[in-house]
PDB file of C-alpha atoms in Angstrom:
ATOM      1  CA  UNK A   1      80.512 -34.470  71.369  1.00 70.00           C
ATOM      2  CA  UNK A   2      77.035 -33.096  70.313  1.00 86.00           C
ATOM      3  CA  UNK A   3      76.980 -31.379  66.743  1.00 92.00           C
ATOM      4  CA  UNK A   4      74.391 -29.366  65.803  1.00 93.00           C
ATOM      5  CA  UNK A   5      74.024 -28.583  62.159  1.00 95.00           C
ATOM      6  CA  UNK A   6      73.833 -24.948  61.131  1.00 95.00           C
ATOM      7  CA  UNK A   7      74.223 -23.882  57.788  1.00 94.00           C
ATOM      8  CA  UNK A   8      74.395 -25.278  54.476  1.00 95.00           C
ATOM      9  CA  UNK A   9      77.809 -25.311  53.407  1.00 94.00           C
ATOM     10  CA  UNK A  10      77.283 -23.116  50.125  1.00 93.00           C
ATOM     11  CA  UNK A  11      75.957 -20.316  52.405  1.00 93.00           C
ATOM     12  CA  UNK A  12      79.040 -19.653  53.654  1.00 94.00           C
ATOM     13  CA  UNK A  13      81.394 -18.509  51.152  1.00 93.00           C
ATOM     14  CA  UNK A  14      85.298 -17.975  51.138  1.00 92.00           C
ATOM     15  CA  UNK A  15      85.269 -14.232  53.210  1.00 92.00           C
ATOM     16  CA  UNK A  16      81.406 -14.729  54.322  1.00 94.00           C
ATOM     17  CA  UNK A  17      80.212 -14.740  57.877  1.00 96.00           C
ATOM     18  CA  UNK A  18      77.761 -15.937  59.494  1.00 96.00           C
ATOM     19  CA  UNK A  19      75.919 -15.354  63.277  1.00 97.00           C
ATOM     20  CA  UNK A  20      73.862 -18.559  63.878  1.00 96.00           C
ATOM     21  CA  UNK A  21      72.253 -19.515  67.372  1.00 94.00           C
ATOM     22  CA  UNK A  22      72.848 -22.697  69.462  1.00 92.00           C
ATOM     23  CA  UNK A  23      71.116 -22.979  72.586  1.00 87.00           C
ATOM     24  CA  UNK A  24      71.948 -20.067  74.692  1.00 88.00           C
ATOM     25  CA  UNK A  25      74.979 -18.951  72.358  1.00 92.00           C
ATOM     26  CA  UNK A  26      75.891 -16.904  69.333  1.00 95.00           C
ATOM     27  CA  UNK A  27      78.515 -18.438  67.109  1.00 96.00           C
ATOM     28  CA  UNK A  28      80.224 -16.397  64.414  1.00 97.00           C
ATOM     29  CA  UNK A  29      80.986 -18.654  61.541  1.00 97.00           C
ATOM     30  CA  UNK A  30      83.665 -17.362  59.529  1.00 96.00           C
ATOM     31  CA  UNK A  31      85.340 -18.784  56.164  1.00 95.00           C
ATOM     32  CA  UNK A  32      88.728 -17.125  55.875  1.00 94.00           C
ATOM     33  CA  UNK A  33      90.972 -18.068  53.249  1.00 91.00           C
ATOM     34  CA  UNK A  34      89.005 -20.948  52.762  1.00 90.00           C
ATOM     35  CA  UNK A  35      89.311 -22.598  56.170  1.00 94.00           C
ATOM     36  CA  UNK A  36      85.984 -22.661  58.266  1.00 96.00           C
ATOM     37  CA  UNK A  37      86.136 -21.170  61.717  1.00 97.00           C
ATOM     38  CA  UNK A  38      83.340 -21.115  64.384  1.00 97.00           C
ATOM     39  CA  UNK A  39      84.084 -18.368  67.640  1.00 97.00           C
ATOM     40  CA  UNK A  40      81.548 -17.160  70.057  1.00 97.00           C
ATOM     41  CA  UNK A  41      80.304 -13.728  68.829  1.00 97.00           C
ATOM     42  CA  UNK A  42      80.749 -12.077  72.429  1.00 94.00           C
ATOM     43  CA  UNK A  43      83.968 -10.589  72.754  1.00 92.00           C
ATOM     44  CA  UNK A  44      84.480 -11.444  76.001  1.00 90.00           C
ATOM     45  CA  UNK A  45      86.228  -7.739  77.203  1.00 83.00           C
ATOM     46  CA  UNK A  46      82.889  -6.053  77.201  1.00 83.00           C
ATOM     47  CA  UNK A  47      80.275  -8.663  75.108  1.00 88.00           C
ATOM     48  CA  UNK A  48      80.071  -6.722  71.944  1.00 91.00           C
ATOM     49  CA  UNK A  49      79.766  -8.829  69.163  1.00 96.00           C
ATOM     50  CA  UNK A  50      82.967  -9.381  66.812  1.00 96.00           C
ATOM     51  CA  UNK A  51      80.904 -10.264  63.877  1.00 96.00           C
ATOM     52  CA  UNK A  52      82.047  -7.145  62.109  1.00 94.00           C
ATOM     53  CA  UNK A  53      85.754  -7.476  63.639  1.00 95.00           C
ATOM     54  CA  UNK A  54      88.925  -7.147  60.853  1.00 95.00           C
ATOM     55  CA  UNK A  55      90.661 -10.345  60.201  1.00 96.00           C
ATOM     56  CA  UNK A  56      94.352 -10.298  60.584  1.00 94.00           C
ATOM     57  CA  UNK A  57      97.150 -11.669  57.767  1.00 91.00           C
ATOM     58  CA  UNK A  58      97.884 -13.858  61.099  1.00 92.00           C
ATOM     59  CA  UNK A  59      94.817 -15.307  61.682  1.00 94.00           C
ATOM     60  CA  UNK A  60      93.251 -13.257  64.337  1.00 96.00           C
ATOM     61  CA  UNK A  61      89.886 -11.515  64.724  1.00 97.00           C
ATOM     62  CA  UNK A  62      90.124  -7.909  66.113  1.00 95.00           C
ATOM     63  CA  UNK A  63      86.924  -6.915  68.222  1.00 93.00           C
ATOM     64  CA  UNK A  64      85.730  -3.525  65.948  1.00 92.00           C
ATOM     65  CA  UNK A  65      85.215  -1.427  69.484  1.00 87.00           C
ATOM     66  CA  UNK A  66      88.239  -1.826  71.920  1.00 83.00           C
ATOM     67  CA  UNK A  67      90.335  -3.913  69.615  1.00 87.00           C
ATOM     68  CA  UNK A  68      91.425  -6.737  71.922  1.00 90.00           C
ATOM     69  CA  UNK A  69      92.334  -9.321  69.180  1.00 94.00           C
ATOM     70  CA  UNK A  70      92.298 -13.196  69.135  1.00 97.00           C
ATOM     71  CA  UNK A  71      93.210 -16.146  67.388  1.00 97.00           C
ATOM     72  CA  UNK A  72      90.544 -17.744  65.121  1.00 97.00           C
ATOM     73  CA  UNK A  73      92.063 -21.425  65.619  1.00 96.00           C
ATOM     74  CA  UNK A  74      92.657 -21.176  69.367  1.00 97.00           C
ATOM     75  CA  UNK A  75      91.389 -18.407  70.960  1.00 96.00           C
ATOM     76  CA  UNK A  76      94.109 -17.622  72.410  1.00 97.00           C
ATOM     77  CA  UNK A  77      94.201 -13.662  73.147  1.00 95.00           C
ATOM     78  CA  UNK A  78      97.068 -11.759  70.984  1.00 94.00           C
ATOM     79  CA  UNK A  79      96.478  -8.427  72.568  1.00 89.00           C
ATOM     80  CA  UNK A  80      94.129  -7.150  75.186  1.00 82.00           C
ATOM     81  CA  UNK A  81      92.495  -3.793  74.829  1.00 80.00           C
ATOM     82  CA  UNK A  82      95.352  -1.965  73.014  1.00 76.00           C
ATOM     83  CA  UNK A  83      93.440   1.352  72.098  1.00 64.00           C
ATOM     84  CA  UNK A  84      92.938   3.899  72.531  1.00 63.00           C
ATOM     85  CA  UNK A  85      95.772   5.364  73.950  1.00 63.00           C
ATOM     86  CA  UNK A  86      95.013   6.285  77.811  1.00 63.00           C
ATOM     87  CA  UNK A  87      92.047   4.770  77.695  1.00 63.00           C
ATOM     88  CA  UNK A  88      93.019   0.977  76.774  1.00 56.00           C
ATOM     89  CA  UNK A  89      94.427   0.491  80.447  1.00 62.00           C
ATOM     90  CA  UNK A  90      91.294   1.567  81.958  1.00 64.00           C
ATOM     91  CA  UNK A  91      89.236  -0.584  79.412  1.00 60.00           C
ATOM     92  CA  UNK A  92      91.555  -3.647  80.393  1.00 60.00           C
ATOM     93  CA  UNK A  93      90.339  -2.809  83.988  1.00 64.00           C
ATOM     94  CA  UNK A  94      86.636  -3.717  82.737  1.00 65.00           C
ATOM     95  CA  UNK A  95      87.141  -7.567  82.661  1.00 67.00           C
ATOM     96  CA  UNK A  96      89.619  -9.883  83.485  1.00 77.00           C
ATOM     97  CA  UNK A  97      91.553 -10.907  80.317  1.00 83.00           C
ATOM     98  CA  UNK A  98      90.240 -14.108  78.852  1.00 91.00           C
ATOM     99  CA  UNK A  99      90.263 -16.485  75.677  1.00 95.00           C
ATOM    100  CA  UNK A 100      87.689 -16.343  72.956  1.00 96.00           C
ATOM    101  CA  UNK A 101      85.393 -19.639  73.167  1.00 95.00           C
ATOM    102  CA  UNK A 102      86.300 -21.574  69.534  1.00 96.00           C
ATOM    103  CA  UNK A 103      84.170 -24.557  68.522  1.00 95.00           C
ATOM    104  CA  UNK A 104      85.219 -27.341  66.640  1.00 96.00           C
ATOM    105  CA  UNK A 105      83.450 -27.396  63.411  1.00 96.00           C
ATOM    106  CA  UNK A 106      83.201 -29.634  60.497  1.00 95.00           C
ATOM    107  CA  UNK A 107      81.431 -30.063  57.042  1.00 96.00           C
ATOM    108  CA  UNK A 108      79.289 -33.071  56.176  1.00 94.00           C
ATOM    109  CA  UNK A 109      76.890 -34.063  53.411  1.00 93.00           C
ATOM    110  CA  UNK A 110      76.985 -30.590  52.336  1.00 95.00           C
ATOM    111  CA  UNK A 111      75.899 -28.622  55.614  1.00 96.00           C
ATOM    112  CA  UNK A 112      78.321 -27.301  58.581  1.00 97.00           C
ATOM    113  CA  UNK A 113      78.126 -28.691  61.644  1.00 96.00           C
ATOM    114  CA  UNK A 114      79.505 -27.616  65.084  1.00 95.00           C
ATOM    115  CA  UNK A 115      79.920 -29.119  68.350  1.00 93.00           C
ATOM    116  CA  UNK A 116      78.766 -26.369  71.225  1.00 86.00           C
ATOM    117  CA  UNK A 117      78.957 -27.584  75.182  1.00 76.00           C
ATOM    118  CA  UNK A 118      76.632 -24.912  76.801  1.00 61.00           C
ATOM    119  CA  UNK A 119      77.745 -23.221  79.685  1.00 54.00           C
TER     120      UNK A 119
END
């Protein structure tokens, strides 16, 4: 593994978020209900960032433009481009459906670290 540290740990409070850049990447650091999460900030439907994407009671981050939604621990894809009605099966045309990157992440000595393989 490679960890790079990002943030101080403080600066990321419980409901904050947090774009940093690692190498070629931008990683979305979120802390939701007090558990630290690290995603790549390009939904990857159409590569709109998900920074400002709701966060569901189930753990999932909803992309704020076509709403394909994901889970924060996995990545795993819940639902792929749902709305708008008519238009979400054309959308889903767009790109092939496929998992949001998640990167393991850890605190240590008071900063966050994470651990990003470039592509």
């Amino acid at each position: 593994m490679s960890w790079t540290k990002v943030l101080a740990a403080e600066a990321l409070s419980p409901g904050a978020r947090q774009v940093v850049k690692v190498g070629n990447r931008k990683i979305l650091l979120l802390n939701h209900e007090n558990q630290l999460y690290a995603v790549d900030n390009t939904c990857p439907h159409l590569k709109l960032p998900l920074k400002s994407g709701k966060i569901t009671e189930d753990g999932a981050i909803v992309c704020s433009f076509h709403r394909s939604s994901f889970d924060l621990s996995s990545g795993e894809v819940k639902d792929w481009c749902p709305w708008p009605p008519g238009v979400g099966k054309v959308l889903s045309l767009v790109s092939q459906e496929k998992a949001l990157p998640v990167f393991p992440i850890r605190v240590e000595e008071g900063s966050i670290w994470i651990d990003v393989q470039e592509e």
